[in-house]
N, C-alpha and C. Protein backbone atom coordinates (compact mmCIF):
# COMPACT_ATOMS: atom_id res chain seq x y z
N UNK A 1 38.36 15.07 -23.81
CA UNK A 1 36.95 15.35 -23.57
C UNK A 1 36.87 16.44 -22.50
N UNK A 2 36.42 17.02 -22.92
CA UNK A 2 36.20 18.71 -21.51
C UNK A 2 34.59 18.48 -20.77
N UNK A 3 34.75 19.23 -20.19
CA UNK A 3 33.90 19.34 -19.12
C UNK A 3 32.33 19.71 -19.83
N UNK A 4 32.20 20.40 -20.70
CA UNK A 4 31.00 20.49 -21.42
C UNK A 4 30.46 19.31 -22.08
N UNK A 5 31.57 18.78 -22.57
CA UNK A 5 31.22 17.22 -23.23
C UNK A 5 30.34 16.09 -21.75
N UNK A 6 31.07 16.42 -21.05
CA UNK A 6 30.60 15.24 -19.47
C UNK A 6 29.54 15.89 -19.63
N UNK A 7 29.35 16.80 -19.27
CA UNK A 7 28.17 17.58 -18.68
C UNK A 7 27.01 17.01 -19.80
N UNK A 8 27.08 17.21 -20.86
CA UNK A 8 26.27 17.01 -21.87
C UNK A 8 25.74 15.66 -21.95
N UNK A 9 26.64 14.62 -22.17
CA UNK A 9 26.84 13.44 -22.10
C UNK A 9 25.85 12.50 -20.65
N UNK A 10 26.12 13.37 -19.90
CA UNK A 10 24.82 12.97 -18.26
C UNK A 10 23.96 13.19 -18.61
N UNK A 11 23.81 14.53 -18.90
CA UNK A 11 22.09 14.93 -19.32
C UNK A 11 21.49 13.93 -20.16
N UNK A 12 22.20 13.91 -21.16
CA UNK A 12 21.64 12.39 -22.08
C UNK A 12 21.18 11.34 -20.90
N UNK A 13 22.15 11.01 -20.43
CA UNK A 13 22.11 9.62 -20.01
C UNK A 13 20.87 9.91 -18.52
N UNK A 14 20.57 11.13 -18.26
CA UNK A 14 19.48 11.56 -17.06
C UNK A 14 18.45 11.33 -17.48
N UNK A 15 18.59 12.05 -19.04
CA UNK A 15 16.80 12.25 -19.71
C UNK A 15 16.22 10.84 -19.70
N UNK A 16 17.46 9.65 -20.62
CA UNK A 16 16.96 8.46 -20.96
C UNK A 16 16.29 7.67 -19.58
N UNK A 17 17.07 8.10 -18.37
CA UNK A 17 16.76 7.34 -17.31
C UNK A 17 15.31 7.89 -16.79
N UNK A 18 14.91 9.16 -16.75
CA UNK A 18 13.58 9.88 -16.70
C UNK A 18 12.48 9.62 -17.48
N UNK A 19 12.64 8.75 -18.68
CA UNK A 19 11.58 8.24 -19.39
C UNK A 19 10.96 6.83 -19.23
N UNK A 20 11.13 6.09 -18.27
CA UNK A 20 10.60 5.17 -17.74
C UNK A 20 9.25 5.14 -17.56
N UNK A 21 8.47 5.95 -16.93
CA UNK A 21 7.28 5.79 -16.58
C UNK A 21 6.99 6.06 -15.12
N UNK A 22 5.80 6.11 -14.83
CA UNK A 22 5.20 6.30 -13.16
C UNK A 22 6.13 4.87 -12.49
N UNK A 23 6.43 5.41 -11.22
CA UNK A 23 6.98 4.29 -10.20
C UNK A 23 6.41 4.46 -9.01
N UNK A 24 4.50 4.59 -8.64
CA UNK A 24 4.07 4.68 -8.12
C UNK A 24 3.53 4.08 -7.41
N UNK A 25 3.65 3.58 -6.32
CA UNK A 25 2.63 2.20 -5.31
C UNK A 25 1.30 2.42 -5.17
N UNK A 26 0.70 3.77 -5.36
CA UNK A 26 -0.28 4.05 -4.86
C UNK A 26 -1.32 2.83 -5.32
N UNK A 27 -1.40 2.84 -6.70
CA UNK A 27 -2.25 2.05 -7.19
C UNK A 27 -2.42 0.32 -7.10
N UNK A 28 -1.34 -0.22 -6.59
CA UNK A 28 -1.15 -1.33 -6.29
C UNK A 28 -1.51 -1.60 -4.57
N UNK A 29 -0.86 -0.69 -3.92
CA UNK A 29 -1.17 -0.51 -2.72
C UNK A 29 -3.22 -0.87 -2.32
N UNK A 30 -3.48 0.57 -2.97
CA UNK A 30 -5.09 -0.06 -2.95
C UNK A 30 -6.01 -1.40 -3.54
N UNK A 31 -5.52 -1.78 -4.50
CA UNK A 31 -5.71 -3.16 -5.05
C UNK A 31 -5.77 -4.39 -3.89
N UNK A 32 -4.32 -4.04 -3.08
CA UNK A 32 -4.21 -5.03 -1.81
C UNK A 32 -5.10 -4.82 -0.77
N UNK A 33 -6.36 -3.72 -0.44
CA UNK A 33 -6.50 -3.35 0.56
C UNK A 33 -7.71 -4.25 0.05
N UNK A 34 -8.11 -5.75 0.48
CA UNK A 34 -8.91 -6.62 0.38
C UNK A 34 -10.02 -6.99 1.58
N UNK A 35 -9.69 -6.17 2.59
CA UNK A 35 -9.93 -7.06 3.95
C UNK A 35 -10.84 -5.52 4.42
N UNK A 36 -12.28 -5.82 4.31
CA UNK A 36 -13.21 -4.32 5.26
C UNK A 36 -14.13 -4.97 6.00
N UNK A 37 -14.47 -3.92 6.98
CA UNK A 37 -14.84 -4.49 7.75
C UNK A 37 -16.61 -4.02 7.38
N UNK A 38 -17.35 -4.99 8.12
CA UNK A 38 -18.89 -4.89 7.71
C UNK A 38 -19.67 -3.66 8.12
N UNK A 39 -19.22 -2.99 9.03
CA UNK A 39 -19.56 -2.30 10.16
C UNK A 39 -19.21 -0.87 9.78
N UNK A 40 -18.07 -0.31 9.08
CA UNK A 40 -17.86 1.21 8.91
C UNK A 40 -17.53 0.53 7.42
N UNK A 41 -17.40 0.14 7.25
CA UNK A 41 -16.54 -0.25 5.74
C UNK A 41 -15.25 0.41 5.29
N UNK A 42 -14.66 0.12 6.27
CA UNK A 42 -13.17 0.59 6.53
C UNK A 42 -12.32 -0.28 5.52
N UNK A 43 -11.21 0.20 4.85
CA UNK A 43 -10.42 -1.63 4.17
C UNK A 43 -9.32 -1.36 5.01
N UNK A 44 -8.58 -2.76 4.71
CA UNK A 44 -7.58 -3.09 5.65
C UNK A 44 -6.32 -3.62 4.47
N UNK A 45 -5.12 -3.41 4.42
CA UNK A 45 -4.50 -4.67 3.49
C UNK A 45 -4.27 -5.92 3.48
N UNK A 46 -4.63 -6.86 3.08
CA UNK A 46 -4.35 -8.06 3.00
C UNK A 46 -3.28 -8.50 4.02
N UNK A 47 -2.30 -7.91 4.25
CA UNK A 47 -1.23 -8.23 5.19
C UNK A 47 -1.76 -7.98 6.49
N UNK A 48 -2.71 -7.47 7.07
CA UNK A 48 -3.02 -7.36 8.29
C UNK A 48 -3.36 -8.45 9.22
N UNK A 49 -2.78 -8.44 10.28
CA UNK A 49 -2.98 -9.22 11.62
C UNK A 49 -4.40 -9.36 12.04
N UNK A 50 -4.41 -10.44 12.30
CA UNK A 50 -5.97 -10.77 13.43
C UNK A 50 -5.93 -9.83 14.50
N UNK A 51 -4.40 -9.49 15.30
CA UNK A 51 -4.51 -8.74 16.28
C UNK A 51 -4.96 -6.97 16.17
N UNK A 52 -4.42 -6.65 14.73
CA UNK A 52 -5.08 -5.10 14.45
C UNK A 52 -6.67 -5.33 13.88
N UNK A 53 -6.93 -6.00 13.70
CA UNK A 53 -8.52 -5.77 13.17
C UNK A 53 -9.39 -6.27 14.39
N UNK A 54 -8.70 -7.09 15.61
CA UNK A 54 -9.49 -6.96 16.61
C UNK A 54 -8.94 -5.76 17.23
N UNK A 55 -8.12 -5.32 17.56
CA UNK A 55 -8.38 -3.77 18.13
C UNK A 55 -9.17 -2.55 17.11
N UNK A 56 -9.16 -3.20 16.02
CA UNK A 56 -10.43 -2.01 15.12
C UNK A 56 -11.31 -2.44 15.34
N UNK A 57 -12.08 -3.70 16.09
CA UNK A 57 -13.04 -3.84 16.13
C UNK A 57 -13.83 -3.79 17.58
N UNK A 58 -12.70 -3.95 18.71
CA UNK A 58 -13.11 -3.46 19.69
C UNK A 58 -13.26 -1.97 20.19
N UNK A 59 -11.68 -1.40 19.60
CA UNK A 59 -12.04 -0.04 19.85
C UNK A 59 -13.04 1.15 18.87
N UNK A 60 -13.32 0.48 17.80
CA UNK A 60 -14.30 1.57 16.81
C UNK A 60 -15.61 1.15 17.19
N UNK A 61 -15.97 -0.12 17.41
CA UNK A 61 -17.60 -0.50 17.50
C UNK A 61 -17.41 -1.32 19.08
N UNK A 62 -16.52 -1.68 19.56
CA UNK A 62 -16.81 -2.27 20.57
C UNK A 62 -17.45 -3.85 20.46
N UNK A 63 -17.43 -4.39 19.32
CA UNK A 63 -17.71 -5.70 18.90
C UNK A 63 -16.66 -6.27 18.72
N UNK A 64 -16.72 -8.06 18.35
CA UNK A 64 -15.85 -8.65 18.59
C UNK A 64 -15.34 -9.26 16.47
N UNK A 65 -14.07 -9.64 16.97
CA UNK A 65 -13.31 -9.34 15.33
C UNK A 65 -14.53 -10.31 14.82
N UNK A 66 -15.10 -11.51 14.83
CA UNK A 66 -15.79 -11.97 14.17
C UNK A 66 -17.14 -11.28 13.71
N UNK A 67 -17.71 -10.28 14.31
CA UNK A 67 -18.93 -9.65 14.02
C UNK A 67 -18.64 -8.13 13.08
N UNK A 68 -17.04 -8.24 13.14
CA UNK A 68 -16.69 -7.16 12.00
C UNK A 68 -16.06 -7.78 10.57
N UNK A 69 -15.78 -8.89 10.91
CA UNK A 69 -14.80 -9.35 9.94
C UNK A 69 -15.49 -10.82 9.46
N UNK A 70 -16.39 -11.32 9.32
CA UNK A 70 -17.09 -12.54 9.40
C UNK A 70 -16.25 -13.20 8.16
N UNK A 71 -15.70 -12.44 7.31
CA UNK A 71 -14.82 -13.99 6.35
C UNK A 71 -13.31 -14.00 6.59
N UNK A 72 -12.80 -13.58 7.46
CA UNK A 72 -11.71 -13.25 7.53
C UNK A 72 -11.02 -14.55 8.27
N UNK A 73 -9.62 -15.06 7.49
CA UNK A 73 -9.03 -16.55 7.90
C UNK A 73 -7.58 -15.70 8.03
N UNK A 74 -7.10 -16.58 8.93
CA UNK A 74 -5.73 -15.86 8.83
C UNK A 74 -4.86 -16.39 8.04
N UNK A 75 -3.49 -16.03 7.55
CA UNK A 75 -2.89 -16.47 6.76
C UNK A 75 -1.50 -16.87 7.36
N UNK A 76 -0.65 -17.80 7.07
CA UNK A 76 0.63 -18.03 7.36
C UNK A 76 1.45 -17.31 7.14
């Protein structure tokens, strides 16, 4: 087998691997962003801390996390 044969033989095996489809987070990413606040209507992702949405809520409005975030429970 020579070197044109390899060569050839990858490309195959590149193209097949290139036809998969989008492997993009973007769209899943925003799906998760569940958590906004009442006040700018900012979203947040689902994974976010009590402790970052009270500093978005003290430092953007100067209110307290419950008057930005009124359904917000934390999670384990």
């Amino acid at each position: 087998m020579g070197n044109g044969q390899k060569a050839q033989m990858k490309r195959e095996r590149n193209a097949k691997a290139a036809n998969k489809g989008p492997s993009s987070q973007l769209k899943v990413n925003e799906a998760a962003k569940n958590i906004i606040c009442k006040q700018c209507f900012q979203t947040f992702l689902c994974t976010s801390r009590e402790k970052a949405l009270t500093e978005h809520a003290v430092n953007k409005h100067g209110k307290t996390m419950a008057d930005c975030f009124p359904g917000f429970v934390a999670t384990a």
